[in-house]
Structure formats: structure tokens, C-alpha cells
CSV table of C-alpha atoms and ligand atoms in Angstrom, one decimal:
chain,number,residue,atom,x,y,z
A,1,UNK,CA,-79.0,-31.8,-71.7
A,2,UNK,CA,-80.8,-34.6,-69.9
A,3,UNK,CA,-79.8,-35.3,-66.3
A,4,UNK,CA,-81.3,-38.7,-64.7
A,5,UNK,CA,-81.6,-39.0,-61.4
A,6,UNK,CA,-82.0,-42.6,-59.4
A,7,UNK,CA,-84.5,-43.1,-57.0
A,8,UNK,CA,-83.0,-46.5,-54.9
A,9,UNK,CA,-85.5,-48.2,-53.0
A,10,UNK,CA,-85.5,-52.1,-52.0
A,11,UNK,CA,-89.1,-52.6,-53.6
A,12,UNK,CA,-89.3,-50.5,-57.0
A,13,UNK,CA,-86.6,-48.3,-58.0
A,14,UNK,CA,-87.3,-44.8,-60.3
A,15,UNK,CA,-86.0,-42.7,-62.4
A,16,UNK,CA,-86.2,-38.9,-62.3
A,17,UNK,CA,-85.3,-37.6,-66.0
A,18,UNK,CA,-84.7,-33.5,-66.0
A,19,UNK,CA,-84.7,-32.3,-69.6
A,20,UNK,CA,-85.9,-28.8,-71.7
A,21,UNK,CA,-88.7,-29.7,-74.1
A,22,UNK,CA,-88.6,-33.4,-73.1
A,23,UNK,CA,-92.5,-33.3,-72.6
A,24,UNK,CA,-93.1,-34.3,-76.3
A,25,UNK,CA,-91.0,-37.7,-75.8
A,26,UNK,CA,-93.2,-38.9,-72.8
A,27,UNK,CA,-94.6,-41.5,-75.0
A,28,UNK,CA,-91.0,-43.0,-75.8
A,29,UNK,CA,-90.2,-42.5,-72.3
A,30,UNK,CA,-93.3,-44.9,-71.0
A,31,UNK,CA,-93.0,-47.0,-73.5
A,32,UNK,CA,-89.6,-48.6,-72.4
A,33,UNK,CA,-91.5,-49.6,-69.1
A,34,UNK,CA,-93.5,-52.4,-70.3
A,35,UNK,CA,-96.4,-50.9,-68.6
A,36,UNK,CA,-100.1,-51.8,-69.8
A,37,UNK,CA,-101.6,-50.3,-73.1
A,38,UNK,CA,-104.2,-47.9,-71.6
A,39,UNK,CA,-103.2,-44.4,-70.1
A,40,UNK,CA,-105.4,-42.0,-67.8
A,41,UNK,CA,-103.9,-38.6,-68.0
A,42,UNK,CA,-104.7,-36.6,-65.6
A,43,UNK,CA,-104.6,-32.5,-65.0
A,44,UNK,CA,-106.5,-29.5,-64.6
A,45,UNK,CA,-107.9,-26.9,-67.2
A,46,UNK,CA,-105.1,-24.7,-67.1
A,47,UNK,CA,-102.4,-27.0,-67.7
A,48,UNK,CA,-103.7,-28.9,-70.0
A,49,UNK,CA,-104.6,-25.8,-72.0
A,50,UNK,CA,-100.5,-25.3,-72.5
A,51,UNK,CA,-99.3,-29.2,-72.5
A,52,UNK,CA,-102.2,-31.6,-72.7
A,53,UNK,CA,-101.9,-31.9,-76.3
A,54,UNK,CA,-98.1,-32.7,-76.2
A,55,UNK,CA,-98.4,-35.3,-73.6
A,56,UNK,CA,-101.3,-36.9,-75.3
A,57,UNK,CA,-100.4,-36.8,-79.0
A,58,UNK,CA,-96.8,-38.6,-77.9
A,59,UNK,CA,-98.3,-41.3,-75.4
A,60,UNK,CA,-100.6,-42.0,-78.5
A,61,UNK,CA,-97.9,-41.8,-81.1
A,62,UNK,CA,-96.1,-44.8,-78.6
A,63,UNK,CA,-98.9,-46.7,-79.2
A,64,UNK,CA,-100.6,-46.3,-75.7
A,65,UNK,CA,-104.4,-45.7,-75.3
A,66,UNK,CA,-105.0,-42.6,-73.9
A,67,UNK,CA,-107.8,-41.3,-72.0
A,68,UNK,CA,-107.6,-37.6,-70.4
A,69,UNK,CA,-109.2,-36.0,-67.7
A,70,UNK,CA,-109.5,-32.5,-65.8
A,71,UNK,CA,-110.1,-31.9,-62.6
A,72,UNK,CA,-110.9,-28.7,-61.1
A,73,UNK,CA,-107.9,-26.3,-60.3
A,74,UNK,CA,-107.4,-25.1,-56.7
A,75,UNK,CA,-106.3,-26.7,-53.3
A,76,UNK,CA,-109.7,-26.6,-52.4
A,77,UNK,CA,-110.6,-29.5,-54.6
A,78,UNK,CA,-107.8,-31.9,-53.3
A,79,UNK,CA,-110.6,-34.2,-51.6
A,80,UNK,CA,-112.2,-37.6,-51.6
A,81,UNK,CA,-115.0,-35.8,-54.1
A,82,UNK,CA,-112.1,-35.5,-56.7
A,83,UNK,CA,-110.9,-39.3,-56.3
A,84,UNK,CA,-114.6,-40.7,-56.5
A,85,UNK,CA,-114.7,-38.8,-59.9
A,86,UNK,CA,-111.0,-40.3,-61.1
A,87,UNK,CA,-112.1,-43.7,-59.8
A,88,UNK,CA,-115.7,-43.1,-62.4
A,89,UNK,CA,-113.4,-42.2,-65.2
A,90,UNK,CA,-110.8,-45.2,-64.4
A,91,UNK,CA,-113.9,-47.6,-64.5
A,92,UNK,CA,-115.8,-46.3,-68.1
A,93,UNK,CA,-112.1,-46.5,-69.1
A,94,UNK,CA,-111.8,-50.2,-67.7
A,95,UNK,CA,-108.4,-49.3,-66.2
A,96,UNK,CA,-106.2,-53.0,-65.6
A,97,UNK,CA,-103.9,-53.9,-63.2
A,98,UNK,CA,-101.0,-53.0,-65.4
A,99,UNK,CA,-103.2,-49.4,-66.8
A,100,UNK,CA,-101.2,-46.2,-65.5
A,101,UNK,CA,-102.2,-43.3,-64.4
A,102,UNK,CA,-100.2,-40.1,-65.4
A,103,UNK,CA,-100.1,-36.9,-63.6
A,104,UNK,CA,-99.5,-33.9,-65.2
A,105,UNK,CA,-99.6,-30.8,-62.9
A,106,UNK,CA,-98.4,-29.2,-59.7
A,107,UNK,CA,-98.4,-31.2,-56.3
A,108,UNK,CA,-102.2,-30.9,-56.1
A,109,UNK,CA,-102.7,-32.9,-59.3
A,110,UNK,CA,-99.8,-35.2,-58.5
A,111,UNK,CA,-101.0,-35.7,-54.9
A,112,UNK,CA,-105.0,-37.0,-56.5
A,113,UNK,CA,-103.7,-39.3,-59.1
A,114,UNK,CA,-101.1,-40.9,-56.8
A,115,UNK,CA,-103.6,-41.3,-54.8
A,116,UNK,CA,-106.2,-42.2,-57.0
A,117,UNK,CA,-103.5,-44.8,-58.5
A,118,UNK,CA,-102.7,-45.9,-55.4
A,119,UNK,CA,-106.1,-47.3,-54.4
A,120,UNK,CA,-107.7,-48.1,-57.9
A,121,UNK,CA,-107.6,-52.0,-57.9
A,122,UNK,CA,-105.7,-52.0,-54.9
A,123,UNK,CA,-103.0,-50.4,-56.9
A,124,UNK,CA,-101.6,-49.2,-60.4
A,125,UNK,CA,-98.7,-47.3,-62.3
A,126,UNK,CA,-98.4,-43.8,-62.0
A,127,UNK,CA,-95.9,-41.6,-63.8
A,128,UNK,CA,-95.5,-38.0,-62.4
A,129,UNK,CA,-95.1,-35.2,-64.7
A,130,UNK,CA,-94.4,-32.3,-62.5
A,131,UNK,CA,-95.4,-28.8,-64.0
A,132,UNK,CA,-94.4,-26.6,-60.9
A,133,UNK,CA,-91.4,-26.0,-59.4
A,134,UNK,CA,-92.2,-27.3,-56.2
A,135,UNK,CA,-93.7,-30.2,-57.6
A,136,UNK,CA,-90.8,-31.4,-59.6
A,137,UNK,CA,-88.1,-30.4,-56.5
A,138,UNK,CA,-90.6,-32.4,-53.9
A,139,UNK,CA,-93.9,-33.7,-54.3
A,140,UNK,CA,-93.5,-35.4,-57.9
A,141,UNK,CA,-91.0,-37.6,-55.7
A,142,UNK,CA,-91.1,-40.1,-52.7
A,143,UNK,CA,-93.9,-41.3,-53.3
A,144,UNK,CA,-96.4,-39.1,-50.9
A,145,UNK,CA,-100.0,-39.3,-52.2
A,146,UNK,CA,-103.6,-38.0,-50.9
A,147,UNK,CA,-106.4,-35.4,-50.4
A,148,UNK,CA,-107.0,-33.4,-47.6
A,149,UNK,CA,-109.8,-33.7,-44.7
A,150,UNK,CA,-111.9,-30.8,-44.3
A,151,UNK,CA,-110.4,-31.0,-40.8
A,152,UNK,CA,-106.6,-31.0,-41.6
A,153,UNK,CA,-104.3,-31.0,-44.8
A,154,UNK,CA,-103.2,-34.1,-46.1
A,155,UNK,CA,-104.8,-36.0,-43.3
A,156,UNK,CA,-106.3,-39.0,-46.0
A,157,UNK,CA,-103.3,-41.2,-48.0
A,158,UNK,CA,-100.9,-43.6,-49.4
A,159,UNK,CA,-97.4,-44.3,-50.3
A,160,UNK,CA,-97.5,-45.2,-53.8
A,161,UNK,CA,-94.4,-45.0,-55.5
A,162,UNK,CA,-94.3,-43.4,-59.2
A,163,UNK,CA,-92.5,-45.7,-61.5
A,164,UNK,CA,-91.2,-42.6,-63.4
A,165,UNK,CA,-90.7,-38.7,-62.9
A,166,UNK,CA,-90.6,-36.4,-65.9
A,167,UNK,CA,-89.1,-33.2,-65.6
A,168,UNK,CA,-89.7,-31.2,-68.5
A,169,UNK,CA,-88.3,-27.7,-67.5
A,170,UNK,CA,-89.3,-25.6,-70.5
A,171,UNK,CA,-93.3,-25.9,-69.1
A,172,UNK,CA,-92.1,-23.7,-65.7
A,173,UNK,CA,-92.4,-20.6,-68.2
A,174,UNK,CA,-95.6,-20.5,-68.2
A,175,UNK,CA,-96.0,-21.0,-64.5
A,176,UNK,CA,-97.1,-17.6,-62.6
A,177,UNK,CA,-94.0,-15.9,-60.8
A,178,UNK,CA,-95.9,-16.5,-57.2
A,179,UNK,CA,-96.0,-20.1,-57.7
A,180,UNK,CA,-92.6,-20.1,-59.3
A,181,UNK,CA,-91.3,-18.5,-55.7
A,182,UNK,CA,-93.3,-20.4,-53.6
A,183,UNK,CA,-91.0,-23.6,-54.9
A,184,UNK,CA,-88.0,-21.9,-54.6
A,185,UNK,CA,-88.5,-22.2,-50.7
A,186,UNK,CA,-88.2,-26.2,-50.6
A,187,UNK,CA,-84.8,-25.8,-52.8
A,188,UNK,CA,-83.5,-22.9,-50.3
A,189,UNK,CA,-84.9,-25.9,-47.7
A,190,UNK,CA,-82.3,-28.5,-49.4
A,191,UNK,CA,-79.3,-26.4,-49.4
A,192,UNK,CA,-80.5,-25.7,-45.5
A,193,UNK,CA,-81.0,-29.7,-44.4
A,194,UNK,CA,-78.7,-31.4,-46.9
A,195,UNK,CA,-76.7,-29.4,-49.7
A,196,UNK,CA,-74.5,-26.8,-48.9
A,197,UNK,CA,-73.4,-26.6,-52.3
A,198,UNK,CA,-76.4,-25.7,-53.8
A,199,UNK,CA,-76.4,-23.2,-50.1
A,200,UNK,CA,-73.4,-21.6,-52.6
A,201,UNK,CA,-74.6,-21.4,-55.8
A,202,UNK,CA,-78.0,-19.9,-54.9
A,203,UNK,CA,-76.2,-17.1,-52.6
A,204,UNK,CA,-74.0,-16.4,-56.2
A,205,UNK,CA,-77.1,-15.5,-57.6
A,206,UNK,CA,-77.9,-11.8,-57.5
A,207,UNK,CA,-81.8,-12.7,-58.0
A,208,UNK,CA,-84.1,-15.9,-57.3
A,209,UNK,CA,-87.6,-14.4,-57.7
A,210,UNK,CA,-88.4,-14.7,-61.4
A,211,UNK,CA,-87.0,-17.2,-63.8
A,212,UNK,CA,-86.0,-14.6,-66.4
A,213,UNK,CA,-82.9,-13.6,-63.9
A,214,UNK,CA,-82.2,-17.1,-62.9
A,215,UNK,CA,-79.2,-18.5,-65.5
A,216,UNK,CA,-80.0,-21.5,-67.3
A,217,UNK,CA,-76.8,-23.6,-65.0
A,218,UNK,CA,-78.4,-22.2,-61.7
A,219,UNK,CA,-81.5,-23.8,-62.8
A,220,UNK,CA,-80.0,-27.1,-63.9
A,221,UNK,CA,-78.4,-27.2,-60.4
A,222,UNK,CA,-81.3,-26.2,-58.6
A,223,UNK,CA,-83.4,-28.9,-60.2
A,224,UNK,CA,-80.9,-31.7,-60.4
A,225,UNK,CA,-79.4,-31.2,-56.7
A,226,UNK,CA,-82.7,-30.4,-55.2
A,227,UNK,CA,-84.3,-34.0,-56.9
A,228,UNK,CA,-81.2,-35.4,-55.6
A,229,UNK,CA,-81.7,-34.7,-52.1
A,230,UNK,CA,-84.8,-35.6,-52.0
A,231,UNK,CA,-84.1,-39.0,-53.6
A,232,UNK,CA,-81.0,-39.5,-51.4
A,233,UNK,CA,-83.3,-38.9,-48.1
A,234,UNK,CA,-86.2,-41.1,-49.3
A,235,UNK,CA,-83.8,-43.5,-50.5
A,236,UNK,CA,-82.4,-44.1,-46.9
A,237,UNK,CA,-86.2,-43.8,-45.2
A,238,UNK,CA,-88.9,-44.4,-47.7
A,239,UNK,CA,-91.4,-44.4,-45.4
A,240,UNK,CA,-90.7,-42.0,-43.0
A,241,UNK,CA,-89.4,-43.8,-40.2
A,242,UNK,CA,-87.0,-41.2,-39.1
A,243,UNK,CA,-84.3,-39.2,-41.5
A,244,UNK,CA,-87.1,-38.1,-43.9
A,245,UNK,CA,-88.7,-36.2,-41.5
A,246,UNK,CA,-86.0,-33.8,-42.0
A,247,UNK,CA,-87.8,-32.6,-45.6
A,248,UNK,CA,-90.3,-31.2,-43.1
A,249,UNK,CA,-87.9,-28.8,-42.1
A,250,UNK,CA,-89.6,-25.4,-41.8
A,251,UNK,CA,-92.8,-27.1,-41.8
A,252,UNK,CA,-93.7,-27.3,-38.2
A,253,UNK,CA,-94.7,-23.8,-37.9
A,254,UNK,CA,-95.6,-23.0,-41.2
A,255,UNK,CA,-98.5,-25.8,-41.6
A,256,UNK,CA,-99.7,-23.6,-38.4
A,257,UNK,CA,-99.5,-20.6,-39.9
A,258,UNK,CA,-101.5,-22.1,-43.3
A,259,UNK,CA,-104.4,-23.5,-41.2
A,260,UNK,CA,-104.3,-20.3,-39.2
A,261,UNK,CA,-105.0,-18.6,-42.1
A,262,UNK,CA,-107.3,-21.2,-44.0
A,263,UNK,CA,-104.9,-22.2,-46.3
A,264,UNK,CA,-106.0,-19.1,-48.5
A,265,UNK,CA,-103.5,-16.1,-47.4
A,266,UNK,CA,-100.3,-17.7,-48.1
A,267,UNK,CA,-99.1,-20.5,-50.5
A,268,UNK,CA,-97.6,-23.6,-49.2
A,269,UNK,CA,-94.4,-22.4,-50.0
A,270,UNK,CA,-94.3,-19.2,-48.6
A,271,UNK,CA,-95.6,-20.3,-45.3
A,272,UNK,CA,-92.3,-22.5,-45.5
A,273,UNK,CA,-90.1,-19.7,-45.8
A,274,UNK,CA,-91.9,-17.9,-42.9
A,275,UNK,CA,-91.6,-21.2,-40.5
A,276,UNK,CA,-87.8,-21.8,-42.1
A,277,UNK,CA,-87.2,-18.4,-40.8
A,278,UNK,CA,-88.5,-19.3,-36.9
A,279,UNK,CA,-87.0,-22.6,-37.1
A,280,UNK,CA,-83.9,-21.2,-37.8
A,281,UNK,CA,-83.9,-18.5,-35.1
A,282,UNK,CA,-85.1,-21.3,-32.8
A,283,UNK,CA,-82.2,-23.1,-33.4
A,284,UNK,CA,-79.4,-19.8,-33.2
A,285,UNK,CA,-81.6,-19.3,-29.5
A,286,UNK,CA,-81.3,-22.7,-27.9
A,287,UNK,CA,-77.3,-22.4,-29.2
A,288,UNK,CA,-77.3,-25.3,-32.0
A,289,UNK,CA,-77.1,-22.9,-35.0
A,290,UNK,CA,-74.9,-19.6,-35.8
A,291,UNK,CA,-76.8,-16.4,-36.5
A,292,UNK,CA,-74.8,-15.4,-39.2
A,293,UNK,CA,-75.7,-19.0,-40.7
A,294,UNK,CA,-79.4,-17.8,-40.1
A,295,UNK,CA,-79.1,-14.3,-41.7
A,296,UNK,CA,-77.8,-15.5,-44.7
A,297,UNK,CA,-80.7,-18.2,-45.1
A,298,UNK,CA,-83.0,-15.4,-44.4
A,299,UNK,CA,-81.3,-13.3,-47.0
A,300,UNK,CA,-81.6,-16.0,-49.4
A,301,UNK,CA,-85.7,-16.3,-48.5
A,302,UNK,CA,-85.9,-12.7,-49.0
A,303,UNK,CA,-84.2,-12.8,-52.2
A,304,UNK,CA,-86.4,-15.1,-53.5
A,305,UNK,CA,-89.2,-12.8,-53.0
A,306,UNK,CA,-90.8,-14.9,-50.2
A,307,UNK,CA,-92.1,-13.1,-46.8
A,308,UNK,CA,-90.1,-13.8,-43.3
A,309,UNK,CA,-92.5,-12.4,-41.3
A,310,UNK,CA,-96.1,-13.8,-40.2
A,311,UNK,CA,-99.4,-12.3,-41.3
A,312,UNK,CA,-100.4,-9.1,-40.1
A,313,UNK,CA,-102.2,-9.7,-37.0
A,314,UNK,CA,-101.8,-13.4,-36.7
A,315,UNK,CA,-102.4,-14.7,-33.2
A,316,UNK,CA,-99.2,-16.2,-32.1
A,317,UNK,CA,-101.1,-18.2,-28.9
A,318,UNK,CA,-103.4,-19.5,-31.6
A,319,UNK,CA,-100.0,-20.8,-33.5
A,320,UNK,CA,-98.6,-22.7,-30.9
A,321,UNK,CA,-101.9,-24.2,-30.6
A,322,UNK,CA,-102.1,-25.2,-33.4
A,323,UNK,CA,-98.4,-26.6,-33.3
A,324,UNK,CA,-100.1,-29.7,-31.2
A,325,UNK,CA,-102.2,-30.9,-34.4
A,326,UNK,CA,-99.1,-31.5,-36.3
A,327,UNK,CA,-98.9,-34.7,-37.2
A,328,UNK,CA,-95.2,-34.7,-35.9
A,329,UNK,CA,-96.6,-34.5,-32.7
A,330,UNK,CA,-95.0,-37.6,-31.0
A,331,UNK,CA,-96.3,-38.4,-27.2
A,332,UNK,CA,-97.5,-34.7,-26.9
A,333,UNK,CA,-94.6,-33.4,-27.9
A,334,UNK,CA,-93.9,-31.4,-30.9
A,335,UNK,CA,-90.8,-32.7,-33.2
A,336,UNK,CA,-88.7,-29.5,-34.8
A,337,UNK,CA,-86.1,-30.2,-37.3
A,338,UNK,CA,-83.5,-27.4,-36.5
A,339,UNK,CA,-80.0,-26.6,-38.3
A,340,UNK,CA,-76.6,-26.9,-36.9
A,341,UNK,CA,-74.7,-25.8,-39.7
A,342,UNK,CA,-75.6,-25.2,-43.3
A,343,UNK,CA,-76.4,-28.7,-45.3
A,344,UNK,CA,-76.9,-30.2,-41.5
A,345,UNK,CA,-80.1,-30.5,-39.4
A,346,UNK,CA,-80.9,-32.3,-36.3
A,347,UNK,CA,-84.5,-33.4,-35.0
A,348,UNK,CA,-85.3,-32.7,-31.4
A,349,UNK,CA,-88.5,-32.6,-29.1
A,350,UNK,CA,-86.5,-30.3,-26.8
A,351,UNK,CA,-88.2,-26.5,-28.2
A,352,UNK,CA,-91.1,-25.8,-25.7
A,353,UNK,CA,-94.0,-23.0,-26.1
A,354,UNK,CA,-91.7,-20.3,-24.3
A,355,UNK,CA,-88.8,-21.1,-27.3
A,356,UNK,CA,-91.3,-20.6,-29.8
A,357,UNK,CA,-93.3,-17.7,-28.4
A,358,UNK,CA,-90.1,-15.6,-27.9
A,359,UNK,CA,-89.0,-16.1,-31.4
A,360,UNK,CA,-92.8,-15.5,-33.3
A,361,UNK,CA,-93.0,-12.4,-31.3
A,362,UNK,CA,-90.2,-10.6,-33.0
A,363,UNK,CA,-91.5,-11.8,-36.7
B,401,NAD,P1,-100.6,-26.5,-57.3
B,401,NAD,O1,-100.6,-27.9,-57.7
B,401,NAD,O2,-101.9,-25.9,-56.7
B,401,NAD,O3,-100.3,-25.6,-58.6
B,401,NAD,C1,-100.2,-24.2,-58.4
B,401,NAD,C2,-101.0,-23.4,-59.5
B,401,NAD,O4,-100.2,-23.4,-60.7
B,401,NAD,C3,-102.3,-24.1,-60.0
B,401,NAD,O5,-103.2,-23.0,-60.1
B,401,NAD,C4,-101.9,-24.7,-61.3
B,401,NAD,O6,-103.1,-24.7,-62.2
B,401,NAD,C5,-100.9,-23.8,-61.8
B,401,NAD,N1,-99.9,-24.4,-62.7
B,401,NAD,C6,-99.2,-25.5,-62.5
B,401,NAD,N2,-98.2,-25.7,-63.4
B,401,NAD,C7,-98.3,-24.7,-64.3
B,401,NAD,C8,-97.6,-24.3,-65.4
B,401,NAD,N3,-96.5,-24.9,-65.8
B,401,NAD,N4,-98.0,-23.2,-66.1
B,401,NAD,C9,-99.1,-22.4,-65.6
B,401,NAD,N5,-99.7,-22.7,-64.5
B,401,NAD,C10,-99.4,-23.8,-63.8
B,401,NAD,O7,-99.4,-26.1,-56.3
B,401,NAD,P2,-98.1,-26.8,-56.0
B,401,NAD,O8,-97.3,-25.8,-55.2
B,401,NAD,O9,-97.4,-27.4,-57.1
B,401,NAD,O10,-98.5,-28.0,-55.0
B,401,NAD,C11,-99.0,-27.8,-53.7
B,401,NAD,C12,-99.6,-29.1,-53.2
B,401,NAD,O11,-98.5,-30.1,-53.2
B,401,NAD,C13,-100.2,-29.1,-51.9
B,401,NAD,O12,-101.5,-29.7,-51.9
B,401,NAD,C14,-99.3,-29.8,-51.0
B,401,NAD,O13,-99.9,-30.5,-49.9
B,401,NAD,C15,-98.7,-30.8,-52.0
B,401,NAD,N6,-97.3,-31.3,-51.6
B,401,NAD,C16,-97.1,-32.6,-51.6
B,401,NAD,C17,-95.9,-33.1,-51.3
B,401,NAD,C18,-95.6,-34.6,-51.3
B,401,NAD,O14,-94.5,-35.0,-50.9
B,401,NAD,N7,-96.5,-35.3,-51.9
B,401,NAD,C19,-94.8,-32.2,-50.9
B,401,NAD,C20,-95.1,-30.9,-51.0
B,401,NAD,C21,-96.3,-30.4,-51.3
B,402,LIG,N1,-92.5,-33.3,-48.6
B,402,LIG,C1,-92.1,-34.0,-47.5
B,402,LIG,C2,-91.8,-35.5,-47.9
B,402,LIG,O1,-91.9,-35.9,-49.0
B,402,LIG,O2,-91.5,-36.3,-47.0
């Protein structure tokens, strides 16, 4: 079953297509854009080990010229260093104006090429094929793109807009269980800020932690409701002028607690979980927010096989520090986006250091 999703915005509008084994149509799918002959695919080793050949062998078999390239795995190689090399590869490719870039990977991969896309000749296509779960619930989408400083994550970027999303889900089985849970924290973050339907379904499920126990409707909705949300949101505030800072719910503290711990402890995901958890008991404390509203998203974390406590030995003055460097920081003060009920969040500036201290001292 294929489920499309739109992406409405005033400038270029997107599809989002969510289909099993749809990777092998890619080519087909492009080719109904009247986009440029000439493809860079990009990835890392790994997945283009398991779907490179796909990908390629269909964008080819549409007639497109294809060019591929890897670029190291890890977070740590999300940095200018990686662009200069895609920008070299676009150049002996002689990339055009109309060329596209596709990204086929996790938000790291997608993050480059947007990027890469984004700034090559001032701007060209890019297609995102997301092969994480986190990447095809949120980063694939909304058009977020860049590398990180080696003072501050995500400090260096654009928005460039994909001009299609392809969600093959078939490709998550081969995605390790850990990476596989850390995703599940953004779609436990939708039901939270925006969906209390998909709240439901994933409390009906007696297990979230590995894909073998989630059924194959659970996954349709978490996929299909999640990219919803997150095209609804970014469909009303493309470019973050207010409403889409609620997808950085549960972010606040846990982009502390990943610099804390050199972004090498924790994935992104589970630091979300962890700063879901505070934001949550934040909110229950200053009265906005039920507690059994926030036990049962804590339950849901937990069942997902994500932590709710912070690191052994973490240094909760050296959190709240690092709270200021967000780049939600607005005048000095730090913006948290707490619930009120389940599917509803507000944004307010009113949490001080006490609020926060109180709460990281019980996790
Ligand atoms: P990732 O891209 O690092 O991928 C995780 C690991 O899984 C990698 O080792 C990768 O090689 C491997 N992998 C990916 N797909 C696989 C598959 N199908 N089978 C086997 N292995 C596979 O991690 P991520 O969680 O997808 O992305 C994290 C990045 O996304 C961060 O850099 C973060 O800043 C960024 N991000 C961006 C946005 C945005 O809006 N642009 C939103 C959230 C996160
Ligand atoms: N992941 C947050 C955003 O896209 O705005």
C-alpha cells in the first residue's frame, strides 16, 4: 500500500510517498519531475552496501545519468570537510542547474546533501531517501539542511526544500535496533505535541523497541501520521517563525545533555526521550500538564527501550549552562516547549534554572 503525503508550501510543494519495496521504482518516481538528466547519489558505505545498487540500477533504467558517492559514516563527519568533497564530485560530474542531488541515508546523509544541494550553484534539486526511522518521521522533511561546527551541532545551514521524499519501509530491517529506537522518540514526540491518536495506538502496543514486535498497521500509522505532522507544522511555518519550534519539543534539554556528553554517549534520539521526560515533569510542576498525562508518555519512552534518566554522573549545573547556548535562546531567555494535554503543547520563556534544577535532580 502506498500512502502519499503533501507537503503545502507557497513556494514548492512535495510529496512524501510511504511504500514497502518502493526503493526499486525511484527512477520512475523522479522521472515524472521533469528534473535534469544527471543524478549525484549520495550515501555512506554501509547503506549503499544494502540499497545503492537498487537506487542506482532504477534512476539509470529511467534514463537519468547517475553518478554515486560515499561519504564517511558517523556524526563526526557531518562538516564543511564532507561538503568541499560533495561540491569536488558535483564539479568532475558537471552538475547543472536542473542536476539533483539524491540522498540516500539517515539524517546525517540527508542533512550534507541538502546542504550540499542547497549551495551548489546557488541551488539544486534534491530528493530525500530516508533510510532510518528518524530520518524518514523528521529530518528527510522540512527542508532543514547542514553540518555541524566543531563548536555546536548544526550551527552551519540552509533551508532547501527536497522536491520529493521516498519512504521505502522495507530498508528499516536492516537498520540496527538502537538506531531503530532512537527514531521511535520523535514519533512518541508527535503523538505528545500534535497527534493524540497516534498517543493511542502506540500505548495499544504491548512492545515499541524492535520492529519484529511492532504490527505491520502500527508501522503504517506511525510512519504516515508522524510525516503528517511534521508536514502539517512545516506547512503552517516553513521557516520557523514560531509554530515549528514546537518539533523541538524535548530538545531543549536533551541538545544539553548530547554536548555534555560529546555527542558520543547517547544518540540523538535518546537524549530526546531523556529531555521529553524533564520537559514533561517541567510542565506537571509549573501546573500546565497532568502527571498521569506524563507517566503514561514516560511509560511509552520506556517501552520503547529508550532511557528516562540522565547519564550517570552528569553535572546538572553544567546542563543548565549549557541550556544558554541553545539556539532557542531568545533575549537571554531559554524557550521550552511544554505540554498541556496530550496532542497539545505551548511555548513559554517562563521555566527558570530553579524549575529545571529541581526536576534534573530527581532523574
Ligand atoms: P545517522 O544518519 O547517523 O544513521 C544512523 C546509523 O544507521 C548510521 O551508522 C548509518 O550508517 C546506519 N544506517 C542508516 N540506515 C540504515 C539502514 N537502513 N540499515 C542499516 N544501517 C543503516 O542517524 P539519524 O538518526 O538518521 O540522523 C541523525 C542526524 O539527523 C543528526 O545529525 C541530526 O542533527 C539530524 N537531524 C536533522 C533534522 C532535520 O530536520 N534536518 C531533524 C532531526 C535530526
Ligand atoms: N527537527 C526539527 C525541525 O525540523 O524543525
Amino acid at each position: 500500500m502506498t500512502s502519499v503525503i503533501n507537503v503545502n508550501l507557497p513556494t514548492q510543494s512535495y510529496e512524501i510517498a510511504i511504500a514497502p519495496a518502493s526503493l526499486d521504482q525511484i527512477g520512475q518516481s523522479l522521472a515524472g519531475l521533469k528534473l535534469g538528466k544527471k543524478v549525484l547519489l549520495v550515501s555512506n558505505p554501509t547503506i549503499f552496501k544494502h540499497f545503492g545498487k537498487i537506487a542506482v540500477d532504477s534512476l539509470e533504467a529511467a534514463g537519468f545519468q547517475v553518478a554515486s558517492y560515499c561519504l564517511p559514516a558517523g556524526e563526526r563527519y557531518k562538516t564543511l570537510n564532507s561538503i568541499q568533497k560533495l561540491y569536488d564530485i558535483a564539479l568532475e560530474n558537471r552538475l547543472e542547474r536542473s542536476s539533483t542531488m539524491v540522498a540516500l541515508g539517515g539524517g546525517v546523509i540527508g542533512d550534507m546533501t541538502g546542504f550540499a544541494a542547497a549551495t551548489w550553484l546557488r541551488g539544486i534539486n534534491v530528493v530525500q531517501v530516508p533510510t532510518t526511522l528518524l530520518a524518514m518521521v523528521d529530518s528527510a522533511i522540512g527542508g532543514k539542511t547542514g553540518v555541524n561546527h566543531p563548536h555546536g551541532k548544526n550551527l552551519i545551514g540552509a533551508f532547501h526544500q527536497p522536491r520529493f521524499v521516498l519512504i521505502d519501509t522495507q530498508v528499516l530491517k536492516t537498520l540496527p535496533v538502537r538506531e531503530l529506537r532512537a527514531g521511535m522518540a520523535e514519533v512518541i514526540k508527535y503523538g505528545v505535541i500534535w497527534d493524540a491518536e497516534l498517543f493511542n495506538q502506540l500505548e495499544q502496543s504491548k512492545r515499541l523497541d524492535q520492529l519484529r514486535y511492532i504490527k505491520p498497521e502500527l508501522m503504517d500509522a506511525i510512519l504516515t501520521r508522524s510525516c503528517q505532522a511534521k508536514a502539517d507544522v512545516v506547512g503552517k511555518d516553513e521557516k520557523e517563525g514560531g509554530l515549528r519550534a514546537i518539533l523541538n519539543y524535548g530538545h531543549t534539554v536533551g541538545h544539553a545533555v548530547e554536548s555534555l556528553t560529546n555527542y558520543r554517549l547517547l544518540k540523538h534520539g535518546e537524549a530526546v526521550g531523556i529531555g521529553m521526560v524533564a520537559a514533561g515533569q517541567i510542565a506537571v510542576n509549573l501546573g500546565l500538564w497532568q502527571q498521569a498525562d506524563a507517566d503514561r508518555q514516560n511509560a511509552l519512552i520506556e517501552k520503547a527501550g529508550l532511557p528516562t534518566k540522565l547519564p550517570a554522573g552528569l553535572d546538572i549545573e553544567g546542563i543548565i549552562e549549557a541550556l544558554q547556548l541553545d539556539k532557542k535562546v531568545k533575549d537571554g531567555k531559554v524557550r521550552f516547549v511544554l505540554p498541556t494535554q496530550i496532542g497539545v503543547v505551548t511555548v513559554t520563556d517562563e521555566v527558570t534554572s530553579d524549575h529545571i534544577r529541581q526536576v534534573l535532580q530527581k532523574m
